PDB file of C-alpha atoms in Angstrom:
ATOM      1  CA  MET F  20       0.167  21.452  17.226  1.00 44.00           C
ATOM      2  CA  LYS F  21       0.916  18.639  15.199  1.00 51.00           C
ATOM      3  CA  ASP F  22       4.473  17.274  14.880  1.00 53.00           C
ATOM      4  CA  GLY F  23       3.840  14.623  12.268  1.00 54.00           C
ATOM      5  CA  SER F  24       3.904  11.810  14.641  1.00 55.00           C
ATOM      6  CA  GLN F  25       1.224  12.883  17.082  1.00 60.00           C
ATOM      7  CA  ARG F  26      -2.341  14.260  16.623  1.00 55.00           C
ATOM      8  CA  ALA F  27      -3.495  17.281  18.250  1.00 54.00           C
ATOM      9  CA  VAL F  28      -5.836  16.463  21.038  1.00 52.00           C
ATOM     10  CA  HIS F  29      -8.697  18.579  19.539  1.00 47.00           C
ATOM     11  CA  GLU F  30      -8.342  17.332  16.088  1.00 62.00           C
ATOM     12  CA  PRO F  31     -11.028  14.795  14.965  1.00 61.00           C
ATOM     13  CA  LEU F  32     -10.245  11.642  13.475  1.00 67.00           C
ATOM     14  CA  ASP F  33     -10.742  11.136   9.769  1.00 76.00           C
ATOM     15  CA  PRO F  34     -13.558   8.382   9.484  1.00 73.00           C
ATOM     16  CA  CYS F  35     -11.184   6.581   6.863  1.00 78.00           C
ATOM     17  CA  ASP F  36      -8.053   6.716   9.343  1.00 82.00           C
ATOM     18  CA  ALA F  37      -7.218   3.022  10.247  1.00 82.00           C
ATOM     19  CA  PHE F  38      -6.351   4.824  13.792  1.00 83.00           C
ATOM     20  CA  ASN F  39     -10.146   5.496  14.210  1.00 83.00           C
ATOM     21  CA  SER F  40     -11.966   2.367  15.497  1.00 83.00           C
ATOM     22  CA  ASP F  41     -15.065   2.973  13.312  1.00 83.00           C
ATOM     23  CA  CYS F  42     -12.882   3.200  10.118  1.00 85.00           C
ATOM     24  CA  PRO F  43     -14.178   0.676   7.404  1.00 85.00           C
ATOM     25  CA  GLY F  44     -10.496   0.301   6.312  1.00 87.00           C
ATOM     26  CA  ARG F  45      -9.941  -1.593   9.373  1.00 88.00           C
ATOM     27  CA  GLU F  46     -11.594  -4.664   7.821  1.00 90.00           C
ATOM     28  CA  VAL F  47      -9.559  -4.245   4.750  1.00 90.00           C
ATOM     29  CA  LEU F  48      -6.474  -4.021   6.604  1.00 90.00           C
ATOM     30  CA  ASN F  49      -7.258  -7.303   8.341  1.00 90.00           C
ATOM     31  CA  HIS F  50      -7.592  -8.838   5.116  1.00 92.00           C
ATOM     32  CA  LEU F  51      -4.433  -7.525   3.528  1.00 92.00           C
ATOM     33  CA  THR F  52      -2.258  -8.260   6.735  1.00 90.00           C
ATOM     34  CA  SER F  53      -3.625 -11.764   7.964  1.00 92.00           C
ATOM     35  CA  ARG F  54      -1.043 -14.256   7.393  1.00 91.00           C
ATOM     36  CA  TRP F  55      -2.770 -16.016   4.408  1.00 96.00           C
ATOM     37  CA  GLY F  56      -4.186 -12.860   2.739  1.00 96.00           C
ATOM     38  CA  LEU F  57      -0.647 -11.263   2.551  1.00 96.00           C
ATOM     39  CA  LEU F  58       1.051 -14.591   1.409  1.00 97.00           C
ATOM     40  CA  ILE F  59      -1.731 -15.134  -1.227  1.00 98.00           C
ATOM     41  CA  LEU F  60      -1.336 -11.424  -2.720  1.00 97.00           C
ATOM     42  CA  VAL F  61       2.325 -11.733  -2.757  1.00 97.00           C
ATOM     43  CA  ALA F  62       2.338 -15.139  -4.331  1.00 97.00           C
ATOM     44  CA  LEU F  63       0.103 -13.804  -7.283  1.00 98.00           C
ATOM     45  CA  ARG F  64       2.613 -11.017  -7.977  1.00 96.00           C
ATOM     46  CA  SER F  65       4.471 -13.503 -10.311  1.00 95.00           C
ATOM     47  CA  GLY F  66       1.217 -13.883 -12.263  1.00 97.00           C
ATOM     48  CA  PRO F  67      -2.089 -15.844 -12.182  1.00 97.00           C
ATOM     49  CA  LEU F  68      -2.268 -19.075 -10.562  1.00 97.00           C
ATOM     50  CA  ARG F  69      -4.789 -21.719 -10.240  1.00 95.00           C
ATOM     51  CA  PHE F  70      -6.288 -23.063  -6.741  1.00 95.00           C
ATOM     52  CA  TYR F  71      -3.883 -25.961  -6.273  1.00 93.00           C
ATOM     53  CA  GLU F  72      -0.933 -24.091  -7.643  1.00 96.00           C
ATOM     54  CA  LEU F  73      -1.490 -21.484  -4.947  1.00 96.00           C
ATOM     55  CA  ARG F  74      -1.972 -24.104  -2.170  1.00 96.00           C
ATOM     56  CA  ALA F  75       1.161 -25.792  -3.169  1.00 96.00           C
ATOM     57  CA  LEU F  76       2.978 -22.363  -3.247  1.00 96.00           C
ATOM     58  CA  VAL F  77       1.524 -21.051   0.213  1.00 96.00           C
ATOM     59  CA  ASP F  78       2.956 -23.830   2.323  1.00 95.00           C
ATOM     60  CA  GLY F  79       0.915 -24.991   5.329  1.00 96.00           C
ATOM     61  CA  ILE F  80      -2.457 -23.478   4.186  1.00 96.00           C
ATOM     62  CA  SER F  81      -5.450 -25.760   4.108  1.00 96.00           C
ATOM     63  CA  GLU F  82      -7.868 -25.965   1.330  1.00 95.00           C
ATOM     64  CA  LYS F  83     -10.716 -24.476   3.426  1.00 97.00           C
ATOM     65  CA  MET F  84      -8.362 -21.584   4.470  1.00 97.00           C
ATOM     66  CA  LEU F  85      -7.287 -20.881   0.958  1.00 97.00           C
ATOM     67  CA  SER F  86     -11.078 -20.971  -0.413  1.00 96.00           C
ATOM     68  CA  GLN F  87     -12.221 -18.619   2.550  1.00 97.00           C
ATOM     69  CA  ASN F  88      -9.119 -16.107   1.824  1.00 97.00           C
ATOM     70  CA  LEU F  89      -9.567 -16.354  -2.003  1.00 98.00           C
ATOM     71  CA  ARG F  90     -13.339 -15.537  -1.650  1.00 97.00           C
ATOM     72  CA  THR F  91     -12.508 -12.553   0.662  1.00 97.00           C
ATOM     73  CA  LEU F  92      -9.842 -11.277  -1.570  1.00 97.00           C
ATOM     74  CA  VAL F  93     -12.139 -11.499  -4.709  1.00 98.00           C
ATOM     75  CA  ARG F  94     -14.988  -9.708  -2.764  1.00 97.00           C
ATOM     76  CA  ASP F  95     -12.494  -6.789  -1.768  1.00 96.00           C
ATOM     77  CA  GLY F  96     -11.661  -6.353  -5.559  1.00 97.00           C
ATOM     78  CA  LEU F  97      -8.036  -7.424  -4.831  1.00 98.00           C
ATOM     79  CA  LEU F  98      -8.136 -10.613  -6.875  1.00 98.00           C
ATOM     80  CA  SER F  99     -10.034 -11.673 -10.064  1.00 98.00           C
ATOM     81  CA  ARG F 100     -11.442 -15.180 -10.460  1.00 97.00           C
ATOM     82  CA  GLU F 101     -11.671 -16.788 -13.704  1.00 96.00           C
ATOM     83  CA  VAL F 102     -13.109 -20.114 -14.558  1.00 94.00           C
ATOM     84  CA  LEU F 103     -11.353 -22.016 -17.355  1.00 89.00           C
ATOM     85  CA  PRO F 104     -13.271 -24.046 -19.794  1.00 89.00           C
ATOM     86  CA  SER F 105     -11.908 -27.268 -18.921  1.00 87.00           C
ATOM     87  CA  VAL F 106     -13.038 -30.847 -17.705  1.00 87.00           C
ATOM     88  CA  PRO F 107     -13.049 -30.765 -14.771  1.00 86.00           C
ATOM     89  CA  PRO F 108     -13.364 -26.942 -14.340  1.00 85.00           C
ATOM     90  CA  SER F 109     -10.338 -25.089 -13.335  1.00 90.00           C
ATOM     91  CA  VAL F 110     -10.337 -21.500 -11.601  1.00 94.00           C
ATOM     92  CA  ARG F 111      -7.488 -19.243 -12.003  1.00 97.00           C
ATOM     93  CA  TYR F 112      -6.942 -16.304  -9.747  1.00 98.00           C
ATOM     94  CA  ALA F 113      -4.933 -13.045 -10.394  1.00 98.00           C
ATOM     95  CA  LEU F 114      -4.327  -9.764  -8.834  1.00 98.00           C
ATOM     96  CA  THR F 115      -6.515  -7.003 -10.117  1.00 98.00           C
ATOM     97  CA  PRO F 116      -4.834  -3.429 -10.431  1.00 98.00           C
ATOM     98  CA  LEU F 117      -5.879  -2.462  -6.954  1.00 97.00           C
ATOM     99  CA  GLY F 118      -4.492  -6.023  -5.615  1.00 97.00           C
ATOM    100  CA  ALA F 119      -1.228  -5.318  -7.448  1.00 98.00           C
ATOM    101  CA  ASP F 120      -0.958  -1.904  -5.700  1.00 97.00           C
ATOM    102  CA  ALA F 121      -1.484  -3.624  -2.307  1.00 96.00           C
ATOM    103  CA  ALA F 122       0.748  -6.491  -2.987  1.00 96.00           C
ATOM    104  CA  LEU F 123       3.944  -4.423  -3.629  1.00 96.00           C
ATOM    105  CA  PRO F 124       4.465  -2.947  -0.293  1.00 95.00           C
ATOM    106  CA  LEU F 125       3.518  -6.400   1.278  1.00 95.00           C
ATOM    107  CA  GLU F 126       6.283  -7.966  -0.806  1.00 96.00           C
ATOM    108  CA  THR F 127       8.544  -5.511   0.699  1.00 96.00           C
ATOM    109  CA  MET F 128       7.492  -6.275   4.122  1.00 95.00           C
ATOM    110  CA  LEU F 129       7.900  -9.964   3.608  1.00 95.00           C
ATOM    111  CA  ARG F 130      11.582  -9.281   2.316  1.00 96.00           C
ATOM    112  CA  TRP F 131      12.064  -7.405   5.402  1.00 96.00           C
ATOM    113  CA  VAL F 132      11.010 -10.417   7.418  1.00 95.00           C
ATOM    114  CA  ARG F 133      13.170 -12.712   5.487  1.00 95.00           C
ATOM    115  CA  ASP F 134      16.113 -10.450   5.913  1.00 97.00           C
ATOM    116  CA  ASN F 135      15.517  -9.821   9.667  1.00 97.00           C
ATOM    117  CA  ALA F 136      13.847 -12.918  11.172  1.00 96.00           C
ATOM    118  CA  LEU F 137      17.099 -14.391  12.524  1.00 96.00           C
ATOM    119  CA  THR F 138      17.673 -11.085  14.352  1.00 97.00           C
ATOM    120  CA  VAL F 139      14.428 -10.582  15.800  1.00 97.00           C
ATOM    121  CA  LEU F 140      14.561 -14.545  16.855  1.00 96.00           C
ATOM    122  CA  ALA F 141      17.845 -13.721  18.556  1.00 97.00           C
ATOM    123  CA  ALA F 142      16.536 -10.539  20.203  1.00 97.00           C
ATOM    124  CA  GLN F 143      13.602 -12.626  21.636  1.00 96.00           C
ATOM    125  CA  GLU F 144      15.982 -15.473  22.986  1.00 95.00           C
ATOM    126  CA  ASP F 145      18.007 -12.617  24.632  1.00 95.00           C
ATOM    127  CA  HIS F 146      14.850 -11.059  26.056  1.00 95.00           C
ATOM    128  CA  ASP F 147      13.516 -14.342  27.287  1.00 94.00           C
ATOM    129  CA  ARG F 148      16.904 -15.192  28.678  1.00 92.00           C
ATOM    130  CA  ARG F 149      17.123 -11.828  30.743  1.00 91.00           C
ATOM    131  CA  ALA F 150      13.531 -12.242  31.902  1.00 86.00           C
ATOM    132  CA  ASP F 151      14.334 -15.674  33.314  1.00 82.00           C
ATOM    133  CA  SER F 152      17.339 -14.624  35.004  1.00 74.00           C
ATOM    134  CA  PRO F 153      17.050 -13.370  38.738  1.00 71.00           C
ATOM    135  CA  VAL F 154      17.479  -9.732  39.365  1.00 60.00           C
TER     136      VAL F 154
END
């Protein structure tokens, strides 16, 4: 029987279930939840940004990592890329409807991290202190 949290032993895995090792969604999950992918998607919730605006907003990301992640997210259909007619050419990135749908729960997760990071750090320190003390 299924209790909502566990699968019946005989129940086959859905090929699109991320718990299935063959699920193609695992690659998408990877792109969404990577440190940079998540931050880029949430950064764009406020509206379209140019490359260097994104780089300034996502502190610590290199140009190379930003470029790679933008290409991946555009390929996944989560972002649109618009070349602006200017000299030199400028590129603006925006969330697609699919990307906006994905960014909303990611923003909630980032808010949870912001609200709970100090509590997690305190738990880690407490754990490490107990692990280092003789039994």
